[in-house]
Amino acid sequence: MQANEFDGNAAFAGGGFMPFQATQTAPDRPSSSSKNSDARCLTPVTVKQLKDLSKVGESGISIDGVDVNNIVLVGIISKIDNAVSDCTFRVDDGTGWVECTKWIHEHVDSVEVDVLSVGMYVRVYGQFKSIQSRRSIHTFSIRPITDFNEIAHHFLECIYVHLYNTKLRLRMTSATDGMTAQPQVANSYSGNHIMGYSYQTNSTSQIRGISSMVLQYLRRPACLASEMGVSSDIVARELNVSVDKVRKTLDFLASEGVVYTTTDDHYKFTDA
Protein backbone atom coordinates (compact mmCIF):
# COMPACT_ATOMS: atom_id res chain seq x y z
CA MET A 1 0.00 0.00 0.00
CA GLN A 2 1.19 3.51 -0.69
CA ALA A 3 -0.25 6.97 -0.18
CA ASN A 4 0.64 10.37 -1.56
CA GLU A 5 3.81 11.76 -0.05
CA PHE A 6 3.44 14.32 2.71
CA ASP A 7 3.69 17.82 1.23
CA GLY A 8 6.22 19.46 3.53
CA ASN A 9 6.47 22.62 1.44
CA ALA A 10 2.75 23.22 1.72
CA ALA A 11 2.61 22.36 5.42
CA PHE A 12 5.42 24.67 6.46
CA ALA A 13 5.16 27.42 3.83
CA GLY A 14 5.01 31.04 4.89
CA GLY A 15 7.75 31.16 7.50
CA GLY A 16 9.01 29.20 10.42
CA PHE A 17 12.29 27.42 10.95
CA MET A 18 13.22 23.86 10.20
CA PRO A 19 16.39 22.11 11.39
CA PHE A 20 18.66 23.03 8.57
CA GLN A 21 21.10 21.85 5.97
CA ALA A 22 24.66 21.67 7.15
CA THR A 23 25.80 20.40 10.49
CA GLN A 24 28.77 21.78 12.37
CA THR A 25 31.34 19.66 14.13
CA ALA A 26 32.01 20.41 17.76
CA PRO A 27 35.59 20.24 19.06
CA ASP A 28 36.80 16.79 20.04
CA ARG A 29 35.73 15.89 23.54
CA PRO A 30 38.57 14.67 25.71
CA SER A 31 36.56 12.16 27.70
CA SER A 32 34.88 9.04 26.32
CA SER A 33 32.46 9.11 29.26
CA SER A 34 31.11 12.40 27.93
CA LYS A 35 30.46 10.77 24.56
CA ASN A 36 28.77 7.80 26.20
CA SER A 37 26.58 10.13 28.23
CA ASP A 38 25.49 11.95 25.09
CA ALA A 39 24.79 8.73 23.22
CA ARG A 40 22.41 7.53 25.94
CA CYS A 41 20.03 10.40 25.22
CA LEU A 42 16.85 9.96 23.22
CA THR A 43 17.37 12.58 20.50
CA PRO A 44 14.53 14.11 18.43
CA VAL A 45 15.45 14.21 14.73
CA THR A 46 14.05 14.93 11.28
CA VAL A 47 14.46 12.71 8.24
CA LYS A 48 16.60 15.38 6.58
CA GLN A 49 19.10 15.23 9.41
CA LEU A 50 19.34 11.47 8.91
CA LYS A 51 19.65 11.78 5.12
CA ASP A 52 22.44 14.36 5.47
CA LEU A 53 24.65 11.96 7.41
CA SER A 54 27.76 11.09 5.45
CA LYS A 55 28.53 8.00 7.50
CA VAL A 56 26.44 5.64 9.60
CA GLY A 57 28.19 3.17 11.89
CA GLU A 58 27.00 0.07 13.67
CA SER A 59 27.40 1.62 17.13
CA GLY A 60 25.58 4.88 16.47
CA ILE A 61 25.68 8.14 14.54
CA SER A 62 26.84 11.70 15.03
CA ILE A 63 24.51 14.66 14.48
CA ASP A 64 25.76 18.24 14.93
CA GLY A 65 28.96 16.89 16.48
CA VAL A 66 27.10 14.89 19.13
CA ASP A 67 27.15 11.09 19.36
CA VAL A 68 23.61 9.76 18.99
CA ASN A 69 22.33 6.26 19.56
CA ASN A 70 18.58 6.31 20.23
CA ILE A 71 16.36 8.63 18.19
CA VAL A 72 12.72 9.65 18.03
CA LEU A 73 10.99 10.63 14.78
CA VAL A 74 7.48 11.92 14.06
CA GLY A 75 5.79 11.63 10.67
CA ILE A 76 3.04 10.11 8.55
CA ILE A 77 3.05 6.51 7.33
CA SER A 78 3.03 6.45 3.52
CA LYS A 79 3.69 2.74 2.91
CA ILE A 80 3.44 -0.52 4.84
CA ASP A 81 4.77 -4.00 4.03
CA ASN A 82 3.82 -6.72 6.50
CA ALA A 83 5.67 -10.02 6.79
CA VAL A 84 5.57 -12.89 9.25
CA SER A 85 8.65 -11.85 11.21
CA ASP A 86 8.69 -8.08 10.68
CA CYS A 87 6.80 -5.00 9.55
CA THR A 88 8.51 -2.49 7.25
CA PHE A 89 6.89 0.91 6.91
CA ARG A 90 7.85 4.27 5.40
CA VAL A 91 7.60 7.42 7.52
CA ASP A 92 7.48 10.86 5.87
CA ASP A 93 7.89 13.96 8.05
CA GLY A 94 7.85 16.64 5.33
CA THR A 95 11.65 16.85 5.12
CA GLY A 96 11.95 13.42 3.49
CA TRP A 97 11.06 9.79 4.13
CA VAL A 98 12.85 6.88 5.76
CA GLU A 99 12.16 3.17 6.04
CA CYS A 100 11.51 1.73 9.49
CA THR A 101 11.56 -1.93 10.50
CA LYS A 102 9.81 -3.39 13.50
CA TRP A 103 10.76 -7.00 14.24
CA ILE A 104 7.96 -9.16 15.61
CA HIS A 105 9.21 -11.34 18.46
CA GLU A 106 6.26 -11.41 20.84
CA HIS A 107 2.51 -10.90 20.82
CA VAL A 108 2.90 -7.33 22.06
CA ASP A 109 4.90 -6.55 18.87
CA SER A 110 2.08 -7.88 16.69
CA VAL A 111 -0.44 -5.77 18.58
CA GLU A 112 1.72 -2.70 18.07
CA VAL A 113 2.01 -3.08 14.28
CA ASP A 114 -1.57 -4.26 13.69
CA VAL A 115 -2.94 -0.80 14.48
CA LEU A 116 -0.71 0.91 11.90
CA SER A 117 -2.22 2.16 8.65
CA VAL A 118 -1.28 4.37 5.72
CA GLY A 119 -2.02 8.03 6.48
CA MET A 120 -1.53 7.62 10.24
CA TYR A 121 0.81 9.95 12.14
CA VAL A 122 3.18 8.06 14.42
CA ARG A 123 6.01 8.63 16.86
CA VAL A 124 8.85 6.19 16.20
CA TYR A 125 11.57 5.28 18.70
CA GLY A 126 14.61 3.40 17.45
CA GLN A 127 18.17 3.35 16.15
CA PHE A 128 19.36 4.49 12.72
CA LYS A 129 21.38 1.75 11.03
CA SER A 130 23.07 1.11 7.69
CA ILE A 131 23.26 -2.49 6.43
CA GLN A 132 24.76 -3.09 2.98
CA SER A 133 24.22 0.58 2.07
CA ARG A 134 20.55 0.37 3.03
CA ARG A 135 19.67 2.89 5.70
CA SER A 136 16.68 2.37 7.96
CA ILE A 137 15.43 2.81 11.50
CA HIS A 138 15.43 -0.33 13.63
CA THR A 139 12.30 0.38 15.62
CA PHE A 140 11.79 -0.63 19.23
CA SER A 141 8.51 1.24 19.78
CA ILE A 142 5.82 2.87 17.63
CA ARG A 143 3.01 5.01 19.00
CA PRO A 144 0.12 6.45 16.96
CA ILE A 145 -0.35 10.19 17.43
CA THR A 146 -3.82 11.33 18.46
CA ASP A 147 -2.97 14.87 19.58
CA PHE A 148 -1.59 16.70 16.55
CA ASN A 149 0.10 19.26 18.78
CA GLU A 150 2.74 16.56 19.18
CA ILE A 151 3.81 17.11 15.56
CA ALA A 152 4.57 20.80 16.06
CA HIS A 153 6.11 20.05 19.44
CA HIS A 154 8.46 17.47 17.93
CA PHE A 155 9.74 19.93 15.32
CA LEU A 156 10.27 22.55 18.03
CA GLU A 157 12.30 19.99 19.98
CA CYS A 158 14.39 19.26 16.87
CA ILE A 159 15.02 22.98 16.41
CA TYR A 160 15.98 23.45 20.04
CA VAL A 161 18.39 20.49 20.14
CA HIS A 162 19.95 21.51 16.81
CA LEU A 163 20.53 25.11 17.94
CA TYR A 164 21.82 24.00 21.32
CA ASN A 165 24.36 21.60 19.84
CA THR A 166 25.57 23.89 17.04
CA LYS A 167 25.53 27.26 18.84
CA LEU A 168 25.08 27.20 22.62
CA ARG A 169 27.28 24.14 23.12
CA LEU A 170 30.07 25.71 21.06
CA ARG A 171 29.86 29.00 22.94
CA MET A 172 29.98 27.23 26.29
CA THR A 173 32.90 25.08 25.15
CA SER A 174 34.75 28.16 23.91
CA ALA A 175 34.11 29.96 27.18
CA THR A 176 35.93 27.26 29.14
CA ASP A 177 39.08 28.21 27.17
CA GLY A 178 40.38 24.68 26.91
CA MET A 179 39.00 23.35 30.17
CA THR A 180 37.67 19.79 30.14
CA ALA A 181 34.20 20.66 31.44
CA GLN A 182 31.62 20.14 28.71
CA PRO A 183 28.01 21.31 28.47
CA GLN A 184 25.49 18.52 28.51
CA VAL A 185 23.66 17.50 25.36
CA ALA A 186 20.22 19.02 25.03
CA ASN A 187 17.29 16.80 25.99
CA SER A 188 19.39 14.70 28.36
CA TYR A 189 18.35 14.02 31.92
CA SER A 190 20.41 15.59 34.65
CA GLY A 191 18.71 16.36 37.92
CA ASN A 192 16.02 18.95 37.44
CA HIS A 193 17.31 20.48 34.16
CA ILE A 194 14.55 20.36 31.59
CA MET A 195 15.19 21.42 27.97
CA GLY A 196 18.20 23.44 29.06
CA TYR A 197 16.45 25.51 31.72
CA SER A 198 17.07 24.97 35.40
CA TYR A 199 14.37 25.62 37.96
CA GLN A 200 13.32 24.33 41.35
CA THR A 201 9.83 23.76 42.71
CA ASN A 202 8.39 21.50 45.40
CA SER A 203 6.95 19.26 42.70
CA THR A 204 10.24 18.84 40.83
CA SER A 205 12.06 18.24 44.14
CA GLN A 206 9.74 15.31 44.88
CA ILE A 207 10.13 13.94 41.35
CA ARG A 208 13.89 14.26 41.55
CA GLY A 209 13.96 12.35 44.82
CA ILE A 210 11.97 9.41 43.43
CA SER A 211 13.55 9.33 39.97
CA SER A 212 16.76 7.60 41.06
CA MET A 213 14.72 4.87 42.76
CA VAL A 214 12.56 4.40 39.65
CA LEU A 215 15.60 4.26 37.35
CA GLN A 216 17.35 1.73 39.57
CA TYR A 217 14.24 -0.46 39.46
CA LEU A 218 13.88 -0.19 35.66
CA ARG A 219 17.56 -1.19 35.30
CA ARG A 220 16.96 -4.53 37.01
CA PRO A 221 17.70 -7.49 34.67
CA ALA A 222 14.08 -8.69 34.75
CA CYS A 223 12.81 -5.24 33.73
CA LEU A 224 15.42 -4.84 30.99
CA ALA A 225 14.58 -8.29 29.60
CA SER A 226 10.86 -7.58 29.35
CA GLU A 227 9.80 -6.45 25.86
CA MET A 228 6.66 -4.80 27.24
CA GLY A 229 8.41 -2.99 30.08
CA VAL A 230 6.95 -2.39 33.54
CA SER A 231 3.68 -0.73 34.47
CA SER A 232 3.59 2.23 36.84
CA ASP A 233 1.38 0.26 39.24
CA ILE A 234 4.04 -2.43 39.65
CA VAL A 235 6.81 0.16 40.12
CA ALA A 236 4.74 1.95 42.76
CA ARG A 237 4.00 -1.29 44.61
CA GLU A 238 7.61 -2.50 44.55
CA LEU A 239 9.01 0.85 45.71
CA ASN A 240 6.19 1.48 48.21
CA VAL A 241 5.49 4.88 46.65
CA SER A 242 2.11 6.30 45.61
CA VAL A 243 1.05 5.54 42.03
CA ASP A 244 0.46 9.25 41.37
CA LYS A 245 4.05 10.17 42.30
CA VAL A 246 5.47 7.30 40.25
CA ARG A 247 3.44 8.28 37.19
CA LYS A 248 4.55 11.91 37.45
CA THR A 249 8.14 10.75 37.79
CA LEU A 250 7.86 8.40 34.79
CA ASP A 251 6.25 11.15 32.71
CA PHE A 252 9.13 13.45 33.64
CA LEU A 253 11.75 10.82 32.79
CA ALA A 254 10.00 10.08 29.48
CA SER A 255 10.04 13.78 28.56
CA GLU A 256 13.79 13.77 29.26
CA GLY A 257 14.34 10.71 27.07
CA VAL A 258 15.60 8.47 29.89
CA VAL A 259 12.63 6.08 29.61
CA TYR A 260 10.04 5.48 26.92
CA THR A 261 6.55 4.01 26.76
CA THR A 262 5.92 0.67 25.06
CA THR A 263 2.18 0.29 25.61
CA ASP A 264 -0.27 2.21 27.75
CA ASP A 265 1.30 2.82 31.17
CA HIS A 266 4.29 0.52 30.54
CA TYR A 267 7.82 1.91 30.56
CA LYS A 268 11.34 0.75 29.65
CA PHE A 269 14.75 2.20 30.35
CA THR A 270 16.08 3.84 27.16
CA ASP A 271 19.37 1.93 27.08
CA ALA A 272 17.57 -1.43 27.26
mmCIF file of C-alpha atoms in Angstrom, residues 4-195:
data_model
loop_
_atom_site.group_PDB
_atom_site.id
_atom_site.type_symbol
_atom_site.label_atom_id
_atom_site.label_comp_id
_atom_site.label_asym_id
_atom_site.label_seq_id
_atom_site.Cartn_x
_atom_site.Cartn_y
_atom_site.Cartn_z
ATOM 1 C CA ASN A 4 0.636 10.375 -1.562
ATOM 2 C CA GLU A 5 3.806 11.758 -0.046
ATOM 3 C CA PHE A 6 3.439 14.321 2.711
ATOM 4 C CA ASP A 7 3.688 17.823 1.233
ATOM 5 C CA GLY A 8 6.220 19.457 3.534
ATOM 6 C CA ASN A 9 6.468 22.619 1.441
ATOM 7 C CA ALA A 10 2.749 23.222 1.717
ATOM 8 C CA ALA A 11 2.608 22.360 5.420
ATOM 9 C CA PHE A 12 5.418 24.668 6.455
ATOM 10 C CA ALA A 13 5.157 27.418 3.832
ATOM 11 C CA GLY A 14 5.005 31.040 4.895
ATOM 12 C CA GLY A 15 7.747 31.162 7.498
ATOM 13 C CA GLY A 16 9.011 29.198 10.421
ATOM 14 C CA PHE A 17 12.289 27.425 10.951
ATOM 15 C CA MET A 18 13.216 23.859 10.197
ATOM 16 C CA PRO A 19 16.393 22.111 11.393
ATOM 17 C CA PHE A 20 18.658 23.029 8.568
ATOM 18 C CA GLN A 21 21.102 21.850 5.968
ATOM 19 C CA ALA A 22 24.660 21.673 7.153
ATOM 20 C CA THR A 23 25.805 20.397 10.492
ATOM 21 C CA GLN A 24 28.774 21.779 12.371
ATOM 22 C CA THR A 25 31.340 19.657 14.129
ATOM 23 C CA ALA A 26 32.009 20.413 17.757
ATOM 24 C CA PRO A 27 35.586 20.244 19.060
ATOM 25 C CA ASP A 28 36.801 16.786 20.037
ATOM 26 C CA ARG A 29 35.730 15.892 23.536
ATOM 27 C CA PRO A 30 38.569 14.673 25.714
ATOM 28 C CA SER A 31 36.558 12.165 27.696
ATOM 29 C CA SER A 32 34.879 9.037 26.317
ATOM 30 C CA SER A 33 32.458 9.111 29.264
ATOM 31 C CA SER A 34 31.109 12.398 27.928
ATOM 32 C CA LYS A 35 30.462 10.771 24.563
ATOM 33 C CA ASN A 36 28.769 7.798 26.195
ATOM 34 C CA SER A 37 26.577 10.126 28.230
ATOM 35 C CA ASP A 38 25.493 11.953 25.086
ATOM 36 C CA ALA A 39 24.792 8.731 23.218
ATOM 37 C CA ARG A 40 22.414 7.533 25.937
ATOM 38 C CA CYS A 41 20.032 10.399 25.219
ATOM 39 C CA LEU A 42 16.845 9.957 23.220
ATOM 40 C CA THR A 43 17.374 12.576 20.497
ATOM 41 C CA PRO A 44 14.532 14.114 18.433
ATOM 42 C CA VAL A 45 15.452 14.213 14.735
ATOM 43 C CA THR A 46 14.052 14.930 11.284
ATOM 44 C CA VAL A 47 14.462 12.708 8.239
ATOM 45 C CA LYS A 48 16.596 15.384 6.581
ATOM 46 C CA GLN A 49 19.096 15.233 9.415
ATOM 47 C CA LEU A 50 19.340 11.469 8.908
ATOM 48 C CA LYS A 51 19.655 11.777 5.120
ATOM 49 C CA ASP A 52 22.441 14.361 5.467
ATOM 50 C CA LEU A 53 24.647 11.958 7.414
ATOM 51 C CA SER A 54 27.762 11.092 5.447
ATOM 52 C CA LYS A 55 28.530 8.004 7.503
ATOM 53 C CA VAL A 56 26.443 5.641 9.603
ATOM 54 C CA GLY A 57 28.193 3.170 11.888
ATOM 55 C CA GLU A 58 27.000 0.068 13.671
ATOM 56 C CA SER A 59 27.401 1.617 17.128
ATOM 57 C CA GLY A 60 25.584 4.880 16.466
ATOM 58 C CA ILE A 61 25.682 8.136 14.535
ATOM 59 C CA SER A 62 26.845 11.702 15.030
ATOM 60 C CA ILE A 63 24.513 14.664 14.475
ATOM 61 C CA ASP A 64 25.758 18.237 14.925
ATOM 62 C CA GLY A 65 28.962 16.887 16.475
ATOM 63 C CA VAL A 66 27.102 14.886 19.125
ATOM 64 C CA ASP A 67 27.146 11.092 19.355
ATOM 65 C CA VAL A 68 23.607 9.764 18.991
ATOM 66 C CA ASN A 69 22.326 6.256 19.558
ATOM 67 C CA ASN A 70 18.582 6.307 20.231
ATOM 68 C CA ILE A 71 16.362 8.627 18.187
ATOM 69 C CA VAL A 72 12.719 9.654 18.030
ATOM 70 C CA LEU A 73 10.987 10.627 14.779
ATOM 71 C CA VAL A 74 7.475 11.925 14.058
ATOM 72 C CA GLY A 75 5.794 11.632 10.674
ATOM 73 C CA ILE A 76 3.044 10.108 8.555
ATOM 74 C CA ILE A 77 3.051 6.509 7.325
ATOM 75 C CA SER A 78 3.030 6.453 3.520
ATOM 76 C CA LYS A 79 3.693 2.742 2.906
ATOM 77 C CA ILE A 80 3.437 -0.523 4.839
ATOM 78 C CA ASP A 81 4.773 -3.998 4.032
ATOM 79 C CA ASN A 82 3.816 -6.721 6.501
ATOM 80 C CA ALA A 83 5.671 -10.024 6.790
ATOM 81 C CA VAL A 84 5.571 -12.894 9.246
ATOM 82 C CA SER A 85 8.650 -11.849 11.207
ATOM 83 C CA ASP A 86 8.686 -8.082 10.684
ATOM 84 C CA CYS A 87 6.802 -4.999 9.546
ATOM 85 C CA THR A 88 8.508 -2.491 7.247
ATOM 86 C CA PHE A 89 6.895 0.909 6.915
ATOM 87 C CA ARG A 90 7.850 4.265 5.402
ATOM 88 C CA VAL A 91 7.598 7.424 7.524
ATOM 89 C CA ASP A 92 7.484 10.864 5.873
ATOM 90 C CA ASP A 93 7.890 13.964 8.050
ATOM 91 C CA GLY A 94 7.850 16.637 5.334
ATOM 92 C CA THR A 95 11.647 16.846 5.121
ATOM 93 C CA GLY A 96 11.945 13.423 3.489
ATOM 94 C CA TRP A 97 11.060 9.790 4.131
ATOM 95 C CA VAL A 98 12.848 6.880 5.762
ATOM 96 C CA GLU A 99 12.160 3.169 6.040
ATOM 97 C CA CYS A 100 11.507 1.729 9.487
ATOM 98 C CA THR A 101 11.563 -1.931 10.502
ATOM 99 C CA LYS A 102 9.807 -3.392 13.505
ATOM 100 C CA TRP A 103 10.760 -6.996 14.244
ATOM 101 C CA ILE A 104 7.964 -9.159 15.607
ATOM 102 C CA HIS A 105 9.207 -11.337 18.456
ATOM 103 C CA GLU A 106 6.257 -11.411 20.840
ATOM 104 C CA HIS A 107 2.513 -10.901 20.820
ATOM 105 C CA VAL A 108 2.903 -7.327 22.057
ATOM 106 C CA ASP A 109 4.897 -6.553 18.871
ATOM 107 C CA SER A 110 2.076 -7.876 16.695
ATOM 108 C CA VAL A 111 -0.443 -5.771 18.582
ATOM 109 C CA GLU A 112 1.725 -2.697 18.069
ATOM 110 C CA VAL A 113 2.008 -3.078 14.277
ATOM 111 C CA ASP A 114 -1.568 -4.261 13.691
ATOM 112 C CA VAL A 115 -2.943 -0.795 14.482
ATOM 113 C CA LEU A 116 -0.709 0.910 11.904
ATOM 114 C CA SER A 117 -2.224 2.156 8.652
ATOM 115 C CA VAL A 118 -1.276 4.367 5.719
ATOM 116 C CA GLY A 119 -2.023 8.028 6.481
ATOM 117 C CA MET A 120 -1.528 7.625 10.239
ATOM 118 C CA TYR A 121 0.810 9.947 12.136
ATOM 119 C CA VAL A 122 3.176 8.062 14.422
ATOM 120 C CA ARG A 123 6.009 8.626 16.859
ATOM 121 C CA VAL A 124 8.854 6.189 16.198
ATOM 122 C CA TYR A 125 11.572 5.278 18.698
ATOM 123 C CA GLY A 126 14.610 3.395 17.448
ATOM 124 C CA GLN A 127 18.171 3.349 16.150
ATOM 125 C CA PHE A 128 19.359 4.489 12.718
ATOM 126 C CA LYS A 129 21.382 1.748 11.027
ATOM 127 C CA SER A 130 23.072 1.111 7.690
ATOM 128 C CA ILE A 131 23.263 -2.488 6.431
ATOM 129 C CA GLN A 132 24.763 -3.095 2.979
ATOM 130 C CA SER A 133 24.224 0.575 2.067
ATOM 131 C CA ARG A 134 20.552 0.365 3.031
ATOM 132 C CA ARG A 135 19.672 2.889 5.703
ATOM 133 C CA SER A 136 16.680 2.366 7.962
ATOM 134 C CA ILE A 137 15.432 2.810 11.505
ATOM 135 C CA HIS A 138 15.430 -0.330 13.632
ATOM 136 C CA THR A 139 12.303 0.385 15.621
ATOM 137 C CA PHE A 140 11.795 -0.629 19.226
ATOM 138 C CA SER A 141 8.514 1.244 19.783
ATOM 139 C CA ILE A 142 5.824 2.868 17.626
ATOM 140 C CA ARG A 143 3.011 5.008 18.998
ATOM 141 C CA PRO A 144 0.122 6.450 16.956
ATOM 142 C CA ILE A 145 -0.347 10.194 17.426
ATOM 143 C CA THR A 146 -3.816 11.328 18.461
ATOM 144 C CA ASP A 147 -2.974 14.869 19.575
ATOM 145 C CA PHE A 148 -1.587 16.697 16.548
ATOM 146 C CA ASN A 149 0.098 19.264 18.785
ATOM 147 C CA GLU A 150 2.742 16.558 19.177
ATOM 148 C CA ILE A 151 3.810 17.114 15.560
ATOM 149 C CA ALA A 152 4.574 20.795 16.055
ATOM 150 C CA HIS A 153 6.109 20.054 19.444
ATOM 151 C CA HIS A 154 8.458 17.469 17.931
ATOM 152 C CA PHE A 155 9.745 19.934 15.324
ATOM 153 C CA LEU A 156 10.270 22.550 18.034
ATOM 154 C CA GLU A 157 12.305 19.989 19.977
ATOM 155 C CA CYS A 158 14.386 19.262 16.865
ATOM 156 C CA ILE A 159 15.019 22.980 16.406
ATOM 157 C CA TYR A 160 15.981 23.448 20.044
ATOM 158 C CA VAL A 161 18.386 20.486 20.137
ATOM 159 C CA HIS A 162 19.954 21.508 16.810
ATOM 160 C CA LEU A 163 20.526 25.107 17.938
ATOM 161 C CA TYR A 164 21.815 24.000 21.319
ATOM 162 C CA ASN A 165 24.359 21.601 19.843
ATOM 163 C CA THR A 166 25.565 23.894 17.044
ATOM 164 C CA LYS A 167 25.533 27.258 18.840
ATOM 165 C CA LEU A 168 25.083 27.202 22.621
ATOM 166 C CA ARG A 169 27.275 24.136 23.124
ATOM 167 C CA LEU A 170 30.069 25.707 21.065
ATOM 168 C CA ARG A 171 29.858 29.001 22.941
ATOM 169 C CA MET A 172 29.984 27.235 26.291
ATOM 170 C CA THR A 173 32.903 25.081 25.151
ATOM 171 C CA SER A 174 34.751 28.157 23.911
ATOM 172 C CA ALA A 175 34.108 29.965 27.181
ATOM 173 C CA THR A 176 35.925 27.257 29.138
ATOM 174 C CA ASP A 177 39.079 28.213 27.171
ATOM 175 C CA GLY A 178 40.380 24.679 26.914
ATOM 176 C CA MET A 179 39.000 23.352 30.167
ATOM 177 C CA THR A 180 37.669 19.792 30.140
ATOM 178 C CA ALA A 181 34.202 20.658 31.445
ATOM 179 C CA GLN A 182 31.619 20.144 28.712
ATOM 180 C CA PRO A 183 28.011 21.312 28.471
ATOM 181 C CA GLN A 184 25.487 18.522 28.507
ATOM 182 C CA VAL A 185 23.661 17.505 25.364
ATOM 183 C CA ALA A 186 20.225 19.020 25.028
ATOM 184 C CA ASN A 187 17.285 16.805 25.989
ATOM 185 C CA SER A 188 19.387 14.700 28.358
ATOM 186 C CA TYR A 189 18.351 14.022 31.922
ATOM 187 C CA SER A 190 20.409 15.589 34.653
ATOM 188 C CA GLY A 191 18.710 16.360 37.921
ATOM 189 C CA ASN A 192 16.016 18.955 37.437
ATOM 190 C CA HIS A 193 17.308 20.480 34.161
ATOM 191 C CA ILE A 194 14.548 20.359 31.593
ATOM 192 C CA MET A 195 15.190 21.421 27.973
#
